[in-house]
Amino acid sequence: MTSLAVWSTAQWRAEATAWADERLSAHGLSRTGEVTQPHLRAWATVLRIPTTGGPVWLKAPGAGTAFEVGLYPRLVKAAPEDVLHPLAVDADRRWLLLPDGGTPLGELATGPALIDALCRALPGYARLQRRLSERVPDLLGLGLPDLRPVSLPARFDDCLADVAEYVATRDDPADHATLERLRDLRPTVAGWAEDLASSGVPSTLDHNDLHPWNLLCPEGDVDRARTYDWGDAVVGHPFASLLVVLSWLTDPEGAGLGPTSSEVLRVRDAYLAEFADLGSHPDLVRTLDLARQSAKIGRAVSWIGVLATTGERRAGELAAAPLHWLARLLPEPLAV
């Protein structure tokens, strides 16, 4: 039985609720209403539990992202002011009981206010990354995917093999052509890996899906934004973290800013300032550009992991996601 099938049962919800009730009592809290299940996906589910202290959330990640349960205690130890503190953790059952983190930053701020808020939030995230750079073996031991520069060519090869299986099931000349172009890119990826490895910036935790809706603001206070939802996390070059947030800022369907606009450069530089002791600003910018390329491989790796647990690995609306992310490595017009 898949995780989705289990999470959909009344029995599982009853067991999870009973566990949450017991853990809540240890914190002097009690449930005050009906437990709901607002998020039910093949890779994770979430229960919302109303309590005397406000809403509490039980998250159950799937097998592919089980590391998230063990990751939270490490995050709290490394940067207690920048992450949510679990009320309870059950590693065996892959359950997290989390307090309400507040409203996502993306719902609270727009325009200049959002840029200002990101410039205040990202340095804290960068400091968390730097503290965890000494814990890389521990992070890998939890099961986080290895996207360190030294491992990047092998991960790219893994992605190509998986995407080749997907393309083989489709009669789409464009997909076949894209795959061949990606295979030709292998030496380039190896070159990126070498440059990133020699950058002087150590590998660490990469959230791998960092954007304004994964920054939660307690009581609507954007100055206290905390990073949330670590299910896509990998171990890699820290600067890869900026792929998603900078892409959203420059996407016409996102913030719609120009890639070299002052707003985008402010966000970039606010983050890079926390690494100023590791290189000159121009060198850090060049490294960030390479890391953002490698991050596209990280996104493909995450989707491959998700699809392995959903039953949609070769078919379904999500099956094209790994190919989509790898295609963004290619020069225009296929890249985005």
Short mmCIF file of C-alpha atoms in Angstrom, two decimals:
data_model
loop_
_atom_site.label_atom_id
_atom_site.label_comp_id
_atom_site.label_asym_id
_atom_site.label_seq_id
_atom_site.Cartn_x
_atom_site.Cartn_y
_atom_site.Cartn_z
CA MET A 1 0.00 0.00 0.00
CA THR A 2 1.39 3.41 -0.96
CA SER A 3 1.85 6.18 1.60
CA LEU A 4 -0.99 8.09 -0.07
CA ALA A 5 -3.34 5.16 0.40
CA VAL A 6 -2.35 4.85 4.07
CA TRP A 7 -2.69 8.56 4.79
CA SER A 8 -6.14 8.55 3.22
CA THR A 9 -7.55 6.12 5.79
CA ALA A 10 -9.54 7.03 8.86
CA GLN A 11 -7.39 4.60 10.86
CA TRP A 12 -4.17 6.44 10.03
CA ARG A 13 -5.69 9.82 10.84
CA ALA A 14 -6.97 8.47 14.16
CA GLU A 15 -3.54 7.09 15.07
CA ALA A 16 -1.78 10.30 14.08
CA THR A 17 -4.30 12.39 16.01
CA ALA A 18 -3.90 10.25 19.11
CA TRP A 19 -0.13 10.68 18.92
CA ALA A 20 -0.52 14.44 18.49
CA ASP A 21 -2.93 14.65 21.47
CA GLU A 22 -0.38 12.89 23.67
CA ARG A 23 2.47 15.14 22.57
CA LEU A 24 0.35 18.28 22.88
CA SER A 25 -0.45 17.48 26.51
CA ALA A 26 3.28 17.41 27.26
CA HIS A 27 3.35 21.06 26.18
CA GLY A 28 0.28 22.01 28.21
CA LEU A 29 -1.92 22.14 25.11
CA SER A 30 -5.13 20.37 24.21
CA ARG A 31 -7.11 19.94 21.02
CA THR A 32 -10.14 22.22 20.67
CA GLY A 33 -11.82 21.11 17.45
CA GLU A 34 -11.88 18.88 14.40
CA VAL A 35 -8.63 17.76 12.82
CA THR A 36 -8.53 18.48 9.08
CA GLN A 37 -6.23 17.26 6.30
CA PRO A 38 -5.68 20.28 4.03
CA HIS A 39 -2.72 18.76 2.17
CA LEU A 40 -2.72 15.19 0.87
CA ARG A 41 -0.11 14.47 -1.78
CA ALA A 42 1.66 11.32 -2.86
CA TRP A 43 4.89 12.57 -1.28
CA ALA A 44 3.55 14.05 2.00
CA THR A 45 0.45 14.92 3.97
CA VAL A 46 -0.37 17.50 6.63
CA LEU A 47 -2.99 17.57 9.37
CA ARG A 48 -4.20 20.84 10.88
CA ILE A 49 -4.97 20.54 14.57
CA PRO A 50 -6.72 23.38 16.43
CA THR A 51 -5.43 23.71 20.00
CA THR A 52 -5.69 25.95 23.04
CA GLY A 53 -2.45 27.56 21.85
CA GLY A 54 -3.49 28.06 18.24
CA PRO A 55 -3.23 25.75 15.22
CA VAL A 56 -0.60 23.01 15.18
CA TRP A 57 0.48 21.00 12.14
CA LEU A 58 1.34 17.33 11.86
CA LYS A 59 3.45 16.65 8.79
CA ALA A 60 4.12 13.14 7.48
CA PRO A 61 6.71 13.08 4.69
CA GLY A 62 6.97 10.07 2.41
CA ALA A 63 9.85 7.64 2.32
CA GLY A 64 11.74 9.70 -0.26
CA THR A 65 11.89 12.75 2.02
CA ALA A 66 11.93 11.02 5.41
CA PHE A 67 15.14 12.90 6.19
CA GLU A 68 13.04 16.00 6.92
CA VAL A 69 12.00 14.53 10.27
CA GLY A 70 15.58 14.14 11.43
CA LEU A 71 16.68 17.40 9.86
CA TYR A 72 14.57 19.68 12.04
CA PRO A 73 16.49 19.04 15.29
CA ARG A 74 19.73 19.86 13.46
CA LEU A 75 18.22 23.09 12.13
CA VAL A 76 17.04 24.14 15.57
CA LYS A 77 20.48 23.53 17.02
CA ALA A 78 22.24 25.43 14.21
CA ALA A 79 19.91 28.43 13.91
CA PRO A 80 17.14 28.42 16.51
CA GLU A 81 15.96 31.90 15.55
CA ASP A 82 15.51 31.10 11.85
CA VAL A 83 13.46 27.86 11.81
CA LEU A 84 10.37 26.33 13.39
CA HIS A 85 10.92 24.32 16.56
CA PRO A 86 9.08 20.97 16.44
CA LEU A 87 6.81 20.18 19.35
CA ALA A 88 7.50 16.48 18.76
CA VAL A 89 9.30 14.16 16.38
CA ASP A 90 8.72 10.45 15.68
CA ALA A 91 11.47 9.26 13.35
CA ASP A 92 10.13 5.70 13.10
CA ARG A 93 6.70 6.79 11.88
CA ARG A 94 8.04 9.85 10.01
CA TRP A 95 5.87 12.31 11.92
CA LEU A 96 6.60 15.95 12.73
CA LEU A 97 4.44 18.07 15.02
CA LEU A 98 5.09 21.70 14.22
CA PRO A 99 3.76 24.95 15.67
CA ASP A 100 2.03 27.39 13.37
CA GLY A 101 4.71 29.48 11.67
CA GLY A 102 2.46 32.33 10.67
CA THR A 103 1.59 33.74 7.27
CA PRO A 104 3.87 33.15 4.26
CA LEU A 105 5.93 36.18 3.35
CA GLY A 106 4.56 35.98 -0.20
CA GLU A 107 1.06 36.70 1.14
CA LEU A 108 2.13 39.59 3.33
CA ALA A 109 4.33 41.70 1.13
CA THR A 110 4.57 42.77 -2.50
CA GLY A 111 6.67 45.20 -4.49
CA PRO A 112 9.36 47.13 -2.58
CA ALA A 113 8.14 45.74 0.77
CA LEU A 114 8.77 42.19 -0.43
CA ILE A 115 12.26 43.06 -1.66
CA ASP A 116 13.05 44.68 1.69
CA ALA A 117 11.77 41.64 3.55
CA LEU A 118 13.81 39.21 1.44
CA CYS A 119 16.91 41.31 2.02
CA ARG A 120 16.35 40.92 5.75
CA ALA A 121 15.43 37.22 5.68
CA LEU A 122 18.08 35.74 3.40
CA PRO A 123 21.11 36.67 5.54
CA GLY A 124 19.70 34.56 8.37
CA TYR A 125 19.26 31.64 6.01
CA ALA A 126 22.84 32.11 4.78
CA ARG A 127 24.14 32.05 8.36
CA LEU A 128 22.28 28.79 8.93
CA GLN A 129 24.01 27.36 5.87
CA ARG A 130 27.42 28.40 7.09
CA ARG A 131 26.87 26.82 10.49
CA LEU A 132 25.80 23.56 8.89
CA SER A 133 28.78 23.37 6.53
CA GLU A 134 30.62 21.54 9.32
CA ARG A 135 27.81 18.98 9.58
CA VAL A 136 27.80 17.70 5.99
CA PRO A 137 28.53 14.04 6.91
CA ASP A 138 25.64 14.16 9.39
CA LEU A 139 23.29 15.64 6.78
CA LEU A 140 24.25 13.01 4.22
CA GLY A 141 23.73 10.36 6.87
CA LEU A 142 20.14 11.52 7.25
CA GLY A 143 19.57 10.67 3.61
CA LEU A 144 19.67 14.09 1.96
CA PRO A 145 20.63 13.80 -1.74
CA ASP A 146 24.30 14.49 -2.43
CA LEU A 147 24.62 17.43 -4.86
CA ARG A 148 28.07 18.54 -3.71
CA PRO A 149 30.27 19.69 -6.60
CA VAL A 150 32.33 16.50 -6.38
CA SER A 151 29.15 14.47 -6.88
CA LEU A 152 27.49 16.69 -9.46
CA PRO A 153 28.60 14.85 -12.64
CA ALA A 154 27.40 11.52 -11.23
CA ARG A 155 24.04 13.03 -10.25
CA PHE A 156 23.71 14.48 -13.74
CA ASP A 157 24.39 11.03 -15.21
CA ASP A 158 21.73 9.55 -12.91
CA CYS A 159 19.24 12.16 -14.09
CA LEU A 160 20.06 11.51 -17.74
CA ALA A 161 19.48 7.77 -17.25
CA ASP A 162 16.14 8.38 -15.59
CA VAL A 163 15.01 10.92 -18.18
CA ALA A 164 16.09 8.57 -20.98
CA GLU A 165 13.66 5.95 -19.64
CA TYR A 166 10.89 8.53 -19.61
CA VAL A 167 11.67 9.76 -23.15
CA ALA A 168 11.75 6.17 -24.41
CA THR A 169 8.07 5.82 -23.48
CA ARG A 170 7.08 8.82 -25.62
CA ASP A 171 6.88 9.35 -29.34
CA ASP A 172 8.01 12.97 -29.12
CA PRO A 173 10.87 14.05 -31.40
CA ALA A 174 11.38 17.23 -29.38
CA ASP A 175 11.98 15.25 -26.18
CA HIS A 176 14.44 12.95 -27.94
CA ALA A 177 16.31 15.95 -29.36
CA THR A 178 16.46 17.58 -25.93
CA LEU A 179 17.88 14.41 -24.42
CA GLU A 180 20.65 14.28 -27.01
CA ARG A 181 21.54 17.90 -26.37
CA LEU A 182 21.68 17.19 -22.65
CA ARG A 183 24.03 14.25 -23.18
CA ASP A 184 26.38 16.58 -25.08
CA LEU A 185 26.35 18.89 -22.05
CA ARG A 186 28.10 16.38 -19.81
CA PRO A 187 31.64 17.86 -20.18
CA THR A 188 30.23 21.31 -19.44
CA VAL A 189 28.61 20.04 -16.23
CA ALA A 190 31.92 18.48 -15.20
CA GLY A 191 33.59 21.86 -15.76
CA TRP A 192 30.97 23.62 -13.61
CA ALA A 193 31.60 21.06 -10.87
CA GLU A 194 35.33 21.68 -10.91
CA ASP A 195 34.86 25.43 -10.74
CA LEU A 196 32.37 25.17 -7.87
CA ALA A 197 34.65 22.79 -5.97
CA SER A 198 37.51 25.28 -6.23
CA SER A 199 35.41 28.31 -5.29
CA GLY A 200 36.41 28.23 -1.63
CA VAL A 201 32.75 28.14 -0.54
CA PRO A 202 32.06 24.87 1.30
CA SER A 203 29.11 22.61 0.59
CA THR A 204 26.23 22.66 3.03
CA LEU A 205 22.45 22.46 3.24
CA ASP A 206 20.47 23.77 0.26
CA HIS A 207 16.73 24.21 0.81
CA ASN A 208 16.31 23.63 -2.95
CA ASP A 209 12.90 25.33 -3.14
CA LEU A 210 13.41 28.66 -1.41
CA HIS A 211 10.79 31.28 -2.26
CA PRO A 212 8.55 33.79 -0.44
CA TRP A 213 5.89 31.15 0.34
CA ASN A 214 8.42 29.00 2.21
CA LEU A 215 9.28 31.87 4.53
CA LEU A 216 6.74 32.04 7.36
CA CYS A 217 6.17 35.20 9.39
CA PRO A 218 4.88 34.69 12.95
CA GLU A 219 2.10 37.13 13.82
CA GLY A 220 2.60 38.71 10.41
CA ASP A 221 6.02 40.09 11.36
CA VAL A 222 8.17 39.98 8.21
CA ASP A 223 11.27 40.74 10.28
CA ARG A 224 10.90 37.33 11.95
CA ALA A 225 10.54 35.26 8.77
CA ARG A 226 11.61 31.64 9.22
CA THR A 227 12.42 29.09 6.54
CA TYR A 228 9.93 26.24 6.27
CA ASP A 229 9.27 23.06 4.25
CA TRP A 230 12.60 21.27 3.90
CA GLY A 231 11.32 18.27 1.94
CA ASP A 232 13.28 19.18 -1.21
CA ALA A 233 16.54 19.84 0.63
CA VAL A 234 19.87 18.56 -0.64
CA VAL A 235 23.51 18.87 0.32
CA GLY A 236 25.27 21.01 -2.25
CA HIS A 237 26.80 24.38 -2.97
CA PRO A 238 25.01 26.93 -0.79
CA PHE A 239 24.54 29.44 -3.59
CA ALA A 240 22.32 26.97 -5.46
CA SER A 241 19.62 28.05 -2.99
CA LEU A 242 19.02 31.25 -4.91
CA LEU A 243 17.85 29.56 -8.11
CA VAL A 244 14.15 29.42 -7.24
CA VAL A 245 13.78 32.76 -5.46
CA LEU A 246 15.69 34.73 -8.12
CA SER A 247 13.84 32.90 -10.89
CA TRP A 248 10.53 33.85 -9.28
CA LEU A 249 11.59 37.48 -8.95
CA THR A 250 12.39 37.63 -12.67
CA ASP A 251 9.54 35.50 -13.96
CA PRO A 252 6.74 37.45 -15.71
CA GLU A 253 4.28 35.29 -13.77
CA GLY A 254 6.15 36.03 -10.54
CA ALA A 255 7.43 39.45 -9.57
CA GLY A 256 8.30 40.25 -13.20
CA LEU A 257 11.52 42.13 -12.44
CA GLY A 258 14.44 42.44 -14.82
CA PRO A 259 17.36 40.04 -14.17
CA THR A 260 19.71 42.97 -13.59
CA SER A 261 17.20 45.25 -11.90
CA SER A 262 18.32 46.97 -8.72
CA GLU A 263 15.74 44.99 -6.73
CA VAL A 264 17.05 41.61 -7.86
CA LEU A 265 20.66 42.65 -7.31
CA ARG A 266 19.79 43.86 -3.80
CA VAL A 267 18.34 40.48 -2.89
CA ARG A 268 21.32 38.66 -4.38
CA ASP A 269 23.86 40.86 -2.64
CA ALA A 270 22.10 40.72 0.74
CA TYR A 271 22.60 36.96 0.65
CA LEU A 272 26.17 37.07 -0.70
CA ALA A 273 27.25 39.55 2.00
CA GLU A 274 27.25 36.67 4.49
CA PHE A 275 30.03 35.01 2.44
CA ALA A 276 32.15 38.13 1.88
CA ASP A 277 35.10 36.65 3.79
CA LEU A 278 35.35 33.81 1.24
CA GLY A 279 36.00 35.84 -1.90
CA SER A 280 35.65 39.12 -3.72
CA HIS A 281 32.17 40.21 -4.71
CA PRO A 282 32.77 39.61 -8.45
CA ASP A 283 34.10 36.13 -7.69
CA LEU A 284 31.10 35.32 -5.49
CA VAL A 285 28.74 36.52 -8.21
CA ARG A 286 30.41 34.30 -10.79
CA THR A 287 30.21 31.35 -8.41
CA LEU A 288 26.54 32.06 -7.76
CA ASP A 289 25.81 31.99 -11.48
CA LEU A 290 27.43 28.55 -11.76
CA ALA A 291 25.66 27.30 -8.63
CA ARG A 292 22.29 28.37 -10.02
CA GLN A 293 22.99 26.18 -13.04
CA SER A 294 23.88 23.20 -10.83
CA ALA A 295 20.68 23.81 -8.86
CA LYS A 296 18.64 22.81 -11.90
CA ILE A 297 20.15 19.35 -11.57
CA GLY A 298 19.17 19.42 -7.91
CA ARG A 299 15.57 20.21 -8.82
CA ALA A 300 15.55 17.28 -11.27
CA VAL A 301 16.95 14.99 -8.57
CA SER A 302 14.17 16.04 -6.19
CA TRP A 303 11.47 15.39 -8.77
CA ILE A 304 12.90 11.99 -9.61
CA GLY A 305 12.73 11.13 -5.92
CA VAL A 306 9.15 12.33 -5.69
CA LEU A 307 8.04 10.45 -8.78
CA ALA A 308 9.57 7.24 -7.48
CA THR A 309 6.98 7.29 -4.68
CA THR A 310 3.93 8.53 -6.59
CA GLY A 311 3.39 5.87 -9.25
CA GLU A 312 3.75 8.58 -11.93
CA ARG A 313 7.40 7.97 -12.75
CA ARG A 314 6.80 7.42 -16.45
CA ALA A 315 3.28 8.77 -16.91
CA GLY A 316 1.03 11.40 -15.44
CA GLU A 317 1.15 15.17 -15.36
CA LEU A 318 4.27 15.32 -13.16
CA ALA A 319 6.40 12.82 -15.07
CA ALA A 320 7.93 15.46 -17.33
CA ALA A 321 9.28 17.54 -14.44
CA PRO A 322 12.84 16.09 -14.39
CA LEU A 323 13.22 16.64 -18.14
CA HIS A 324 11.81 20.13 -17.79
CA TRP A 325 14.41 21.09 -15.18
CA LEU A 326 17.32 19.56 -17.07
CA ALA A 327 16.21 21.33 -20.25
CA ARG A 328 16.72 24.63 -18.44
CA LEU A 329 20.45 23.88 -18.52
CA LEU A 330 20.47 24.27 -22.28
CA PRO A 331 21.09 27.51 -24.16
CA GLU A 332 18.12 29.41 -25.49
CA PRO A 333 15.51 28.89 -26.79
CA LEU A 334 14.91 25.82 -24.57
CA ALA A 335 16.23 27.32 -21.34
CA VAL A 336 14.10 29.59 -19.19
#
